[in-house]
């Protein structure tokens, strides 16, 4: 999964290199249409077609990367407040020694802003084909928006908005190669009270209700076209076989802490919600 700064940078790269996006302050939010941009990890974002200006492009890129990260900013004059108040950015006054990273934002709070892409490059929207604040839709010259070397803005940069926000949660992976099985643990002298737990890689999940087993198995079967394997222990919860299994998986955590239902295992058959006493 791409980081949020990487997502923002890739959206910005699309905006400044696609000729359908030119410079306009009058049509800075696009023309009402939409287009889909595919990012490097295969994920997609839907953005407005049409023109942008310097601030709307940077705000747009970051809002599509991480909604809410711009704090409601609308133009260069409130970008510093909005971005920092969102909690996702820190402000570095120009010349404080901060080294920008991909996705950071160069800002003159009165006149101009661009996004830093890394490798000494900036991306931004700079002016229409007429050298004014509006022109024909799209990039007529190939220079209304562009990527260039980092430069000293004629009116100076006030500072850099540096991303300090969260990173995306890693997407869970689940394949048939993972260790997935049900483990049936009999009670001492009462096979009707067997408890079923779910072993998923290095975690044991307590399945305290018979329906838990049913629905976990249905999910597994939907993914792999077969029932989840079942391991039936020959020894009860109090015997070394089970205790050593728990120790191997969970590093010695007591089984009662991992599987609360262990404590009521002997009477499990008396409380089954489906009325089955375990003999069927």
Coordinates of C-alpha atoms in Angstrom, one line a residue:
X1 CA 0.0 0.0 0.0
X2 CA 1.3 3.4 -0.9
X3 CA 2.0 6.0 1.8
X4 CA -0.2 9.1 1.9
X5 CA 2.6 11.4 0.7
X6 CA 3.3 9.0 -2.2
X7 CA -0.4 9.0 -3.2
X8 CA -0.5 12.8 -3.1
X9 CA 2.6 13.1 -5.2
X10 CA 1.3 10.7 -7.8
X11 CA -2.0 12.5 -8.1
X12 CA 0.0 15.8 -8.4
X13 CA 2.3 14.3 -11.1
X14 CA -0.8 13.3 -13.1
X15 CA -2.3 16.8 -12.8
X16 CA 0.8 18.6 -14.0
X17 CA 1.7 16.2 -16.8
X18 CA -1.8 15.5 -18.3
X19 CA -2.5 18.1 -21.1
X20 CA -6.2 18.2 -20.2
X21 CA -5.3 20.1 -17.0
X22 CA -4.3 23.7 -17.6
X23 CA -4.1 26.9 -15.5
X24 CA -7.2 28.9 -14.5
X25 CA -8.2 30.8 -11.4
X26 CA -11.8 31.0 -12.6
X27 CA -12.2 27.3 -13.3
X28 CA -9.7 26.1 -10.6
X29 CA -11.9 23.3 -9.4
X30 CA -12.3 21.7 -12.8
X31 CA -15.1 21.6 -15.3
X32 CA -17.6 19.4 -13.6
X33 CA -16.5 16.1 -15.2
X34 CA -14.5 13.3 -13.6
X35 CA -11.7 11.0 -14.5
X36 CA -10.0 8.0 -12.9
X37 CA -6.3 8.0 -12.1
X38 CA -4.6 4.7 -11.5
X39 CA -1.7 4.8 -9.0
X40 CA 1.4 2.7 -8.9
X41 CA -0.2 0.1 -6.5
X42 CA -3.2 -0.4 -8.8
X43 CA -5.5 1.7 -6.6
X44 CA -7.6 4.4 -8.2
X45 CA -8.8 7.9 -7.4
X46 CA -11.5 9.9 -9.1
X47 CA -10.7 13.5 -9.7
X48 CA -12.3 16.4 -11.5
X49 CA -11.4 17.0 -15.1
X50 CA -10.4 20.5 -16.3
X51 CA -8.2 23.2 -14.9
X52 CA -6.6 24.1 -11.6
X53 CA -4.5 26.8 -10.2
X54 CA -1.5 26.5 -7.9
X55 CA -3.3 26.0 -4.6
X56 CA -6.3 24.0 -5.8
X57 CA -4.0 21.5 -7.4
X58 CA -2.0 20.9 -4.2
X59 CA -5.1 20.8 -2.0
X60 CA -6.8 18.5 -4.5
X61 CA -3.9 16.1 -4.6
X62 CA -3.7 15.9 -0.8
X63 CA -7.4 15.6 -0.2
X64 CA -7.5 12.6 -2.6
X65 CA -4.6 11.0 -0.9
X66 CA -5.9 11.5 2.7
X67 CA -9.3 13.2 3.1
X68 CA -9.3 15.9 5.8
X69 CA -5.6 16.4 5.7
X70 CA -5.9 19.9 4.3
X71 CA -8.2 21.1 7.1
X72 CA -10.6 22.9 4.8
X73 CA -7.9 25.0 3.1
X74 CA -9.1 26.8 0.0
X75 CA -6.2 29.0 -1.2
X76 CA -2.6 30.0 -0.4
X77 CA -3.7 32.4 2.3
X78 CA -5.3 29.7 4.6
X79 CA -3.2 26.6 3.6
X80 CA -0.8 27.0 6.5
X81 CA -3.6 27.1 9.0
X82 CA -5.7 24.4 7.5
X83 CA -2.9 21.9 6.8
X84 CA -1.3 22.3 10.3
X85 CA -4.6 22.3 12.2
X86 CA -5.5 19.0 10.5
X87 CA -2.7 17.5 12.6
X88 CA -1.1 16.0 9.4
X89 CA 1.4 18.8 8.7
X90 CA 4.1 20.7 10.6
X91 CA 5.2 24.2 9.5
X92 CA 8.9 24.8 8.8
X93 CA 9.8 28.5 8.3
X94 CA 12.0 29.0 5.3
X95 CA 15.7 28.6 6.1
X96 CA 15.3 26.6 9.3
X97 CA 17.3 23.7 7.8
X98 CA 14.5 21.3 7.2
X99 CA 15.1 18.9 4.3
X100 CA 11.9 18.4 2.3
X101 CA 10.4 15.0 1.5
X102 CA 8.2 13.8 -1.3
X103 CA 4.7 15.2 -0.8
X104 CA 5.7 18.2 1.2
X105 CA 4.4 21.6 0.2
X106 CA 6.4 24.7 -0.6
X107 CA 4.3 27.8 0.2
X108 CA 4.3 31.6 -0.2
X109 CA 1.2 32.4 1.8
X110 CA 0.2 35.3 -0.4
X111 CA 1.1 34.3 -3.9
X112 CA 2.1 30.7 -4.8
X113 CA 2.5 27.1 -3.8
X114 CA 3.9 23.9 -5.3
X115 CA 4.5 20.3 -4.2
X116 CA 7.9 18.8 -3.7
X117 CA 8.3 15.5 -5.5
X118 CA 11.7 14.5 -4.2
X119 CA 15.0 14.4 -6.1
X120 CA 15.1 18.2 -6.2
X121 CA 11.9 18.5 -8.2
X122 CA 8.8 20.7 -7.7
X123 CA 5.4 20.3 -9.4
X124 CA 3.0 23.1 -9.8
X125 CA 0.5 25.2 -11.8
X126 CA 2.1 28.6 -12.8
X127 CA -0.1 30.5 -15.3
X128 CA -2.3 30.3 -18.4
X129 CA -1.0 30.3 -22.0
X130 CA -1.6 34.1 -22.0
X131 CA 0.5 34.7 -18.9
X132 CA -2.7 35.6 -17.1
X133 CA -5.0 34.0 -14.5
X134 CA -7.3 32.4 -17.1
X135 CA -7.2 30.9 -20.6
X136 CA -8.5 28.1 -22.7
X137 CA -9.2 24.8 -20.9
X138 CA -6.2 22.5 -20.8
X139 CA -2.5 23.0 -21.0
X140 CA -2.1 24.9 -24.3
X141 CA 1.7 25.3 -24.1
X142 CA 2.9 22.4 -22.0
X143 CA 4.2 24.9 -19.5
X144 CA 1.0 26.1 -17.7
X145 CA 1.7 23.3 -15.2
X146 CA 5.0 21.4 -15.1
X147 CA 7.7 19.6 -13.1
X148 CA 10.9 21.6 -12.7
X149 CA 14.0 21.8 -10.6
X150 CA 13.5 23.4 -7.2
X151 CA 13.8 27.1 -7.7
X152 CA 13.8 30.3 -5.6
X153 CA 10.4 31.8 -6.1
X154 CA 10.6 35.5 -7.2
X155 CA 8.5 36.6 -4.2
X156 CA 10.2 34.1 -1.9
X157 CA 9.0 31.0 -0.1
X158 CA 7.6 31.5 3.4
X159 CA 8.1 27.9 4.4
X160 CA 7.4 24.3 3.9
X161 CA 4.4 22.2 5.1
X162 CA 5.9 18.9 6.1
X163 CA 3.8 15.8 6.4
X164 CA 3.8 14.3 9.9
X165 CA 0.5 12.5 9.8
X166 CA -0.4 8.8 10.0
X167 CA 0.6 6.0 7.6
X168 CA -2.0 3.7 6.1
X169 CA -2.8 0.5 7.9
X170 CA -1.2 -2.5 6.1
X171 CA -3.8 -4.5 4.2
X172 CA -4.3 -7.9 5.7
X173 CA -3.1 -10.8 3.7
X174 CA -4.8 -14.2 3.8
X175 CA -3.8 -17.0 1.6
X176 CA -4.1 -20.8 1.6
X177 CA -0.4 -20.9 2.6
X178 CA -1.2 -19.3 5.9
X179 CA -1.7 -21.7 8.9
X180 CA -5.4 -21.9 9.3
X181 CA -7.3 -24.7 11.1
X182 CA -9.8 -25.4 13.7
X183 CA -8.5 -27.3 16.8
X184 CA -11.0 -29.4 18.8
X185 CA -10.0 -29.7 22.5
X186 CA -11.9 -32.3 24.5
X187 CA -12.8 -31.9 28.2
X188 CA -11.4 -34.6 30.5
X189 CA -13.9 -37.5 30.5
X190 CA -16.5 -35.6 28.5
X191 CA -16.1 -35.7 24.7
X192 CA -19.4 -34.0 24.3
X193 CA -17.9 -30.8 25.7
X194 CA -15.2 -30.4 23.1
X195 CA -14.2 -26.8 22.6
X196 CA -13.2 -25.5 19.1
X197 CA -10.6 -22.8 18.6
X198 CA -9.3 -21.2 15.4
X199 CA -5.6 -21.2 14.8
X200 CA -4.6 -18.5 12.4
X201 CA -0.8 -18.3 11.9
X202 CA 0.5 -17.3 15.3
X203 CA -2.8 -16.4 17.0
X204 CA -5.4 -18.6 18.7
X205 CA -9.0 -17.2 18.5
X206 CA -11.6 -18.3 21.1
X207 CA -14.8 -19.4 19.3
X208 CA -17.2 -19.2 22.2
X209 CA -20.4 -19.9 20.2
X210 CA -21.1 -22.8 17.8
X211 CA -22.1 -20.3 15.1
X212 CA -18.6 -18.8 15.3
X213 CA -17.2 -22.0 13.8
X214 CA -19.9 -22.1 11.2
X215 CA -19.3 -18.6 9.9
X216 CA -15.5 -18.7 10.0
X217 CA -15.6 -21.9 8.0
X218 CA -18.1 -20.3 5.5
X219 CA -15.6 -17.5 4.9
X220 CA -12.7 -19.9 4.4
X221 CA -14.8 -22.0 2.0
X222 CA -15.8 -19.0 0.0
X223 CA -12.1 -18.1 -0.4
X224 CA -10.7 -21.6 -1.1
X225 CA -13.6 -23.8 -2.1
X226 CA -13.2 -26.3 0.8
X227 CA -13.8 -26.6 4.5
X228 CA -11.1 -25.4 6.9
X229 CA -9.0 -28.3 8.2
X230 CA -9.8 -29.6 11.7
X231 CA -7.2 -30.9 14.1
X232 CA -8.7 -33.1 16.9
X233 CA -6.5 -33.3 20.0
X234 CA -6.5 -36.6 21.8
X235 CA -5.7 -35.0 25.2
X236 CA -7.8 -32.6 27.2
X237 CA -7.1 -28.9 27.9
X238 CA -5.3 -29.9 31.1
X239 CA -2.8 -32.3 29.5
X240 CA 0.7 -31.4 28.2
X241 CA -0.4 -31.9 24.5
X242 CA -2.6 -28.8 24.5
X243 CA -0.5 -26.7 26.9
X244 CA 2.6 -27.3 24.7
X245 CA 0.7 -26.3 21.6
X246 CA -0.3 -23.0 23.2
X247 CA 3.3 -22.5 24.4
X248 CA 4.7 -23.1 20.9
X249 CA 2.2 -20.7 19.3
X250 CA 1.9 -17.9 21.9
X251 CA 5.2 -18.0 23.7
X252 CA 4.0 -19.3 27.0
X253 CA 0.9 -17.1 27.6
X254 CA -1.5 -19.1 29.9
X255 CA -4.2 -20.8 27.9
X256 CA -6.9 -19.3 30.1
X257 CA -5.8 -15.8 29.1
X258 CA -5.9 -16.6 25.4
X259 CA -9.1 -18.7 25.4
X260 CA -11.6 -17.6 28.1
X261 CA -13.9 -20.4 27.2
X262 CA -11.4 -22.9 28.6
X263 CA -12.7 -22.0 32.0
X264 CA -16.2 -23.3 31.2
X265 CA -15.2 -26.2 29.0
X266 CA -16.6 -29.0 31.2
X267 CA -20.1 -27.6 31.1
X268 CA -20.0 -26.4 27.4
X269 CA -22.5 -29.1 26.3
X270 CA -25.1 -27.9 28.7
X271 CA -25.2 -24.4 27.1
X272 CA -25.1 -25.0 23.4
X273 CA -27.5 -22.6 21.7
X274 CA -28.4 -25.0 18.9
X275 CA -29.6 -27.7 21.4
X276 CA -27.1 -30.2 20.2
X277 CA -25.5 -32.0 23.1
X278 CA -22.6 -33.2 21.0
X279 CA -23.8 -36.7 20.3
X280 CA -25.0 -35.8 16.8

